[in-house]
Coordinates of C-alpha atoms in Angstrom, one line a residue:
M1 CA 89.1 133.3 105.7
T2 CA 88.7 129.6 106.7
N3 CA 91.6 127.4 105.8
P4 CA 90.4 125.0 103.0
I5 CA 92.3 122.1 104.6
S6 CA 90.5 122.7 107.9
R7 CA 87.1 122.7 106.2
V8 CA 87.8 119.1 105.0
V9 CA 89.7 117.7 107.9
E10 CA 88.0 119.4 110.9
P11 CA 84.7 117.4 110.8
V12 CA 86.5 114.1 110.6
A13 CA 89.0 115.1 113.3
R14 CA 86.1 116.3 115.5
V15 CA 84.4 112.9 115.3
A16 CA 87.6 111.1 116.2
A17 CA 88.1 113.5 119.1
I18 CA 84.6 112.8 120.4
A19 CA 85.2 109.0 120.1
C20 CA 88.4 109.4 122.0
G21 CA 86.6 111.3 124.7
Y22 CA 84.1 108.6 125.1
A23 CA 86.9 106.0 125.3
V24 CA 88.6 108.0 128.1
L25 CA 85.2 108.2 129.9
A26 CA 84.7 104.5 129.6
L27 CA 88.2 103.9 130.9
S28 CA 87.5 106.2 133.9
I29 CA 84.3 104.3 134.7
A30 CA 86.1 100.9 134.4
I31 CA 88.9 102.2 136.7
A32 CA 86.3 103.3 139.3
V33 CA 84.7 99.9 139.1
E34 CA 88.1 98.3 139.6
I35 CA 88.9 100.3 142.6
L36 CA 85.5 99.8 144.3
G37 CA 85.6 96.1 143.4
R38 CA 88.9 95.5 145.0
K39 CA 88.2 97.6 148.0
L40 CA 84.7 96.4 148.9
F41 CA 84.0 93.1 147.1
G42 CA 87.4 91.5 146.6
F43 CA 87.3 91.1 142.9
S44 CA 89.2 92.6 139.9
L45 CA 88.5 93.2 136.3
Q46 CA 91.9 91.7 135.5
G47 CA 93.8 93.9 133.0
I48 CA 92.2 97.3 133.3
D49 CA 95.6 98.8 133.9
E50 CA 96.8 97.2 130.6
V51 CA 93.7 98.5 128.7
G52 CA 94.3 101.9 130.2
G53 CA 97.8 102.0 128.9
Y54 CA 96.6 101.1 125.4
T55 CA 93.8 103.6 125.5
T56 CA 96.1 106.4 126.7
A57 CA 98.6 105.7 123.9
I58 CA 96.0 105.5 121.2
V59 CA 94.1 108.6 122.3
S60 CA 97.3 110.6 122.7
S61 CA 98.4 109.9 119.1
L62 CA 95.0 110.7 117.7
A63 CA 94.9 113.9 119.7
C64 CA 97.9 115.3 117.9
A65 CA 95.9 115.7 114.7
W66 CA 92.9 117.2 116.5
A67 CA 95.2 119.7 118.4
L68 CA 96.7 120.7 115.0
V69 CA 93.3 121.2 113.4
S70 CA 91.9 123.1 116.4
K71 CA 95.1 125.1 116.8
S72 CA 95.5 123.9 120.4
H73 CA 99.2 123.4 120.4
T74 CA 101.0 125.6 122.9
R75 CA 102.9 128.4 121.1
V76 CA 105.4 130.8 122.8
D77 CA 105.1 133.6 120.3
F78 CA 105.9 136.7 122.3
L79 CA 108.6 137.6 119.7
L80 CA 106.5 136.6 116.7
G81 CA 104.2 139.5 116.9
R82 CA 107.1 142.0 116.9
M83 CA 108.5 140.6 113.6
P84 CA 107.7 141.9 110.1
E85 CA 104.7 140.3 108.5
W86 CA 106.7 138.6 105.8
L87 CA 109.0 137.0 108.3
R88 CA 106.0 135.8 110.4
A89 CA 104.6 134.1 107.2
V90 CA 108.0 132.4 106.5
L91 CA 108.3 131.2 110.1
N92 CA 104.7 129.9 110.2
A93 CA 105.3 127.9 107.0
L94 CA 108.6 126.6 108.4
A95 CA 106.9 125.6 111.6
Y96 CA 104.3 123.6 109.6
A97 CA 107.0 121.9 107.6
L98 CA 109.0 121.0 110.7
L99 CA 105.9 119.6 112.4
A100 CA 105.1 117.5 109.4
G101 CA 108.7 116.2 109.4
L102 CA 108.4 115.3 113.1
A103 CA 105.1 113.5 112.6
A104 CA 106.5 111.6 109.6
F105 CA 109.5 110.6 111.7
A106 CA 107.3 109.4 114.5
T107 CA 105.2 107.4 112.0
W108 CA 108.3 105.8 110.5
R109 CA 109.7 104.7 113.9
G110 CA 106.2 103.5 115.0
W111 CA 106.1 101.3 111.9
D112 CA 109.4 99.7 112.9
V113 CA 107.9 98.8 116.3
L114 CA 104.7 97.3 114.6
D115 CA 106.8 95.5 112.0
E116 CA 108.9 93.8 114.8
T117 CA 105.7 92.9 116.6
L118 CA 104.3 91.2 113.5
L119 CA 107.5 89.4 112.8
F120 CA 107.7 87.8 116.3
D121 CA 103.9 87.6 116.8
S122 CA 104.3 89.3 120.1
H123 CA 101.7 89.1 122.9
A124 CA 101.4 90.9 126.2
I125 CA 102.7 89.0 129.2
T126 CA 99.5 89.7 131.1
P127 CA 96.3 87.8 132.0
L128 CA 94.7 89.2 128.8
G129 CA 97.6 88.0 126.6
T130 CA 96.7 90.8 124.1
P131 CA 98.2 90.4 120.6
L132 CA 100.3 93.6 120.6
W133 CA 99.7 94.3 116.9
I134 CA 96.1 95.4 117.7
P135 CA 96.8 98.3 120.0
Q136 CA 100.0 99.2 118.2
S137 CA 98.2 99.4 114.8
L138 CA 95.7 101.9 116.3
W139 CA 98.5 103.8 117.9
L140 CA 100.4 104.0 114.6
A141 CA 97.2 105.0 112.8
G142 CA 97.0 108.0 115.1
F143 CA 100.5 109.1 114.2
A144 CA 99.9 108.5 110.5
T145 CA 96.8 110.6 110.6
F146 CA 98.8 113.4 112.4
A147 CA 101.5 113.1 109.7
A148 CA 99.0 113.3 106.9
V149 CA 97.2 116.3 108.3
A150 CA 100.5 118.1 109.1
A151 CA 101.8 117.5 105.6
L152 CA 98.6 119.0 104.1
Y153 CA 98.9 122.1 106.2
A154 CA 102.6 122.4 105.4
L155 CA 101.9 122.1 101.6
H156 CA 99.2 124.7 101.8
A157 CA 101.3 127.1 103.8
L158 CA 104.2 126.7 101.4
W159 CA 101.9 127.1 98.4
L160 CA 100.5 130.3 99.8
L161 CA 104.0 131.6 100.5
A162 CA 105.6 130.7 97.2
V163 CA 102.7 131.1 94.8
Y164 CA 99.6 132.9 96.0
V165 CA 101.2 135.7 98.1
P166 CA 103.6 137.0 95.4
I167 CA 100.8 137.2 92.8
A168 CA 98.5 138.9 95.4
H169 CA 101.3 141.4 95.9
W170 CA 101.6 142.0 92.2
V171 CA 97.9 142.8 91.9
W172 CA 96.8 144.3 95.2
S173 CA 99.9 146.2 96.4
P174 CA 100.4 149.8 95.1
E175 CA 104.0 148.7 94.5
G176 CA 103.0 145.6 92.5
W177 CA 104.0 145.6 88.9
L178 CA 100.6 144.6 87.7
A179 CA 99.0 147.3 89.8
K180 CA 101.3 149.8 88.3
L181 CA 100.2 148.7 84.8
G182 CA 96.6 149.6 85.8
A183 CA 95.3 146.1 86.8
L184 CA 92.0 146.4 88.7
D185 CA 90.7 143.6 90.9
F186 CA 87.4 144.5 92.7
A187 CA 86.5 141.0 94.0
G188 CA 89.8 139.2 94.4
G189 CA 89.3 137.0 91.3
A190 CA 92.3 138.2 89.3
V191 CA 94.8 136.5 91.6
V192 CA 92.9 133.2 91.4
H193 CA 92.6 133.5 87.7
I194 CA 96.3 134.2 87.2
N195 CA 97.1 131.2 89.3
A196 CA 94.6 129.0 87.3
G197 CA 95.9 130.2 84.0
A198 CA 99.5 129.6 84.9
A199 CA 98.6 126.1 86.1
A200 CA 96.7 125.4 82.9
L201 CA 99.7 126.4 80.8
V202 CA 102.0 124.2 82.9
V203 CA 99.6 121.2 82.6
A204 CA 99.3 121.8 78.8
Y205 CA 103.1 121.9 78.4
A206 CA 103.5 118.7 80.5
L207 CA 100.9 116.8 78.5
G208 CA 102.3 117.9 75.2
P209 CA 100.6 118.2 71.8
R210 CA 97.6 116.0 71.1
T211 CA 98.3 112.7 69.3
G212 CA 98.1 113.3 65.6
Y213 CA 98.4 117.0 65.9
G214 CA 99.6 118.5 62.6
Q215 CA 99.1 115.2 60.8
E216 CA 95.4 114.5 61.0
P217 CA 92.5 117.0 60.5
F218 CA 90.6 117.9 63.7
V219 CA 87.2 118.9 62.5
P220 CA 84.7 120.1 65.1
F221 CA 82.1 117.4 65.6
N222 CA 79.6 119.3 67.8
L223 CA 79.2 122.9 66.7
C224 CA 76.3 123.4 69.2
L225 CA 78.5 122.4 72.1
L226 CA 81.4 124.4 70.8
Y227 CA 79.2 127.5 70.5
T228 CA 77.6 127.2 74.0
S229 CA 81.0 126.5 75.6
R230 CA 82.4 129.6 74.0
R231 CA 79.4 131.6 75.0
G232 CA 79.6 130.3 78.6

């Protein structure tokens, strides 16, 4: 089953990854021109090393989100496969949560760097004299994207672990108390409906009674709509 977070995030992350690939390609061409120009024609593009540093930093921060979406991070999991399934689920959720925390910390520290740059209006001490807030903003945007994507995955993993999986066990496992009561679920909808019903009750409780309830008459004003909604 495809992760719903991946279905939303993956197309955007793929476009960003392709753009980063073209940026690295353009940088490689510029470096080649720089080397040949210095060696054969005695000229320099002036600042290609500086631009290369900015490009590497920005691409690296954006690549963190793509690596997470495409599951490209290196995992040493030779022990994970030997563990019970429930423990693997807990550790995977914990890993997502810790990764989200690390990404949030990197974003926070990156903002401190950018804030100081804006405060002092810092520029690079190079022939280009680049205003440093420009590359640092793009670099920070990469880490912020990584933090947002990691947080979404962490919330989804924790929701599955704390909400969906227990109800699935109640219904689908022979040891589940709903299964023992005779609950039948042929298409997997019962678990979803139980979650939705519980969520609706929580929202109704949080919103409270309707204004005027018990004091004003609430006469149906559209019997046709009421009938079709009940029939639907």
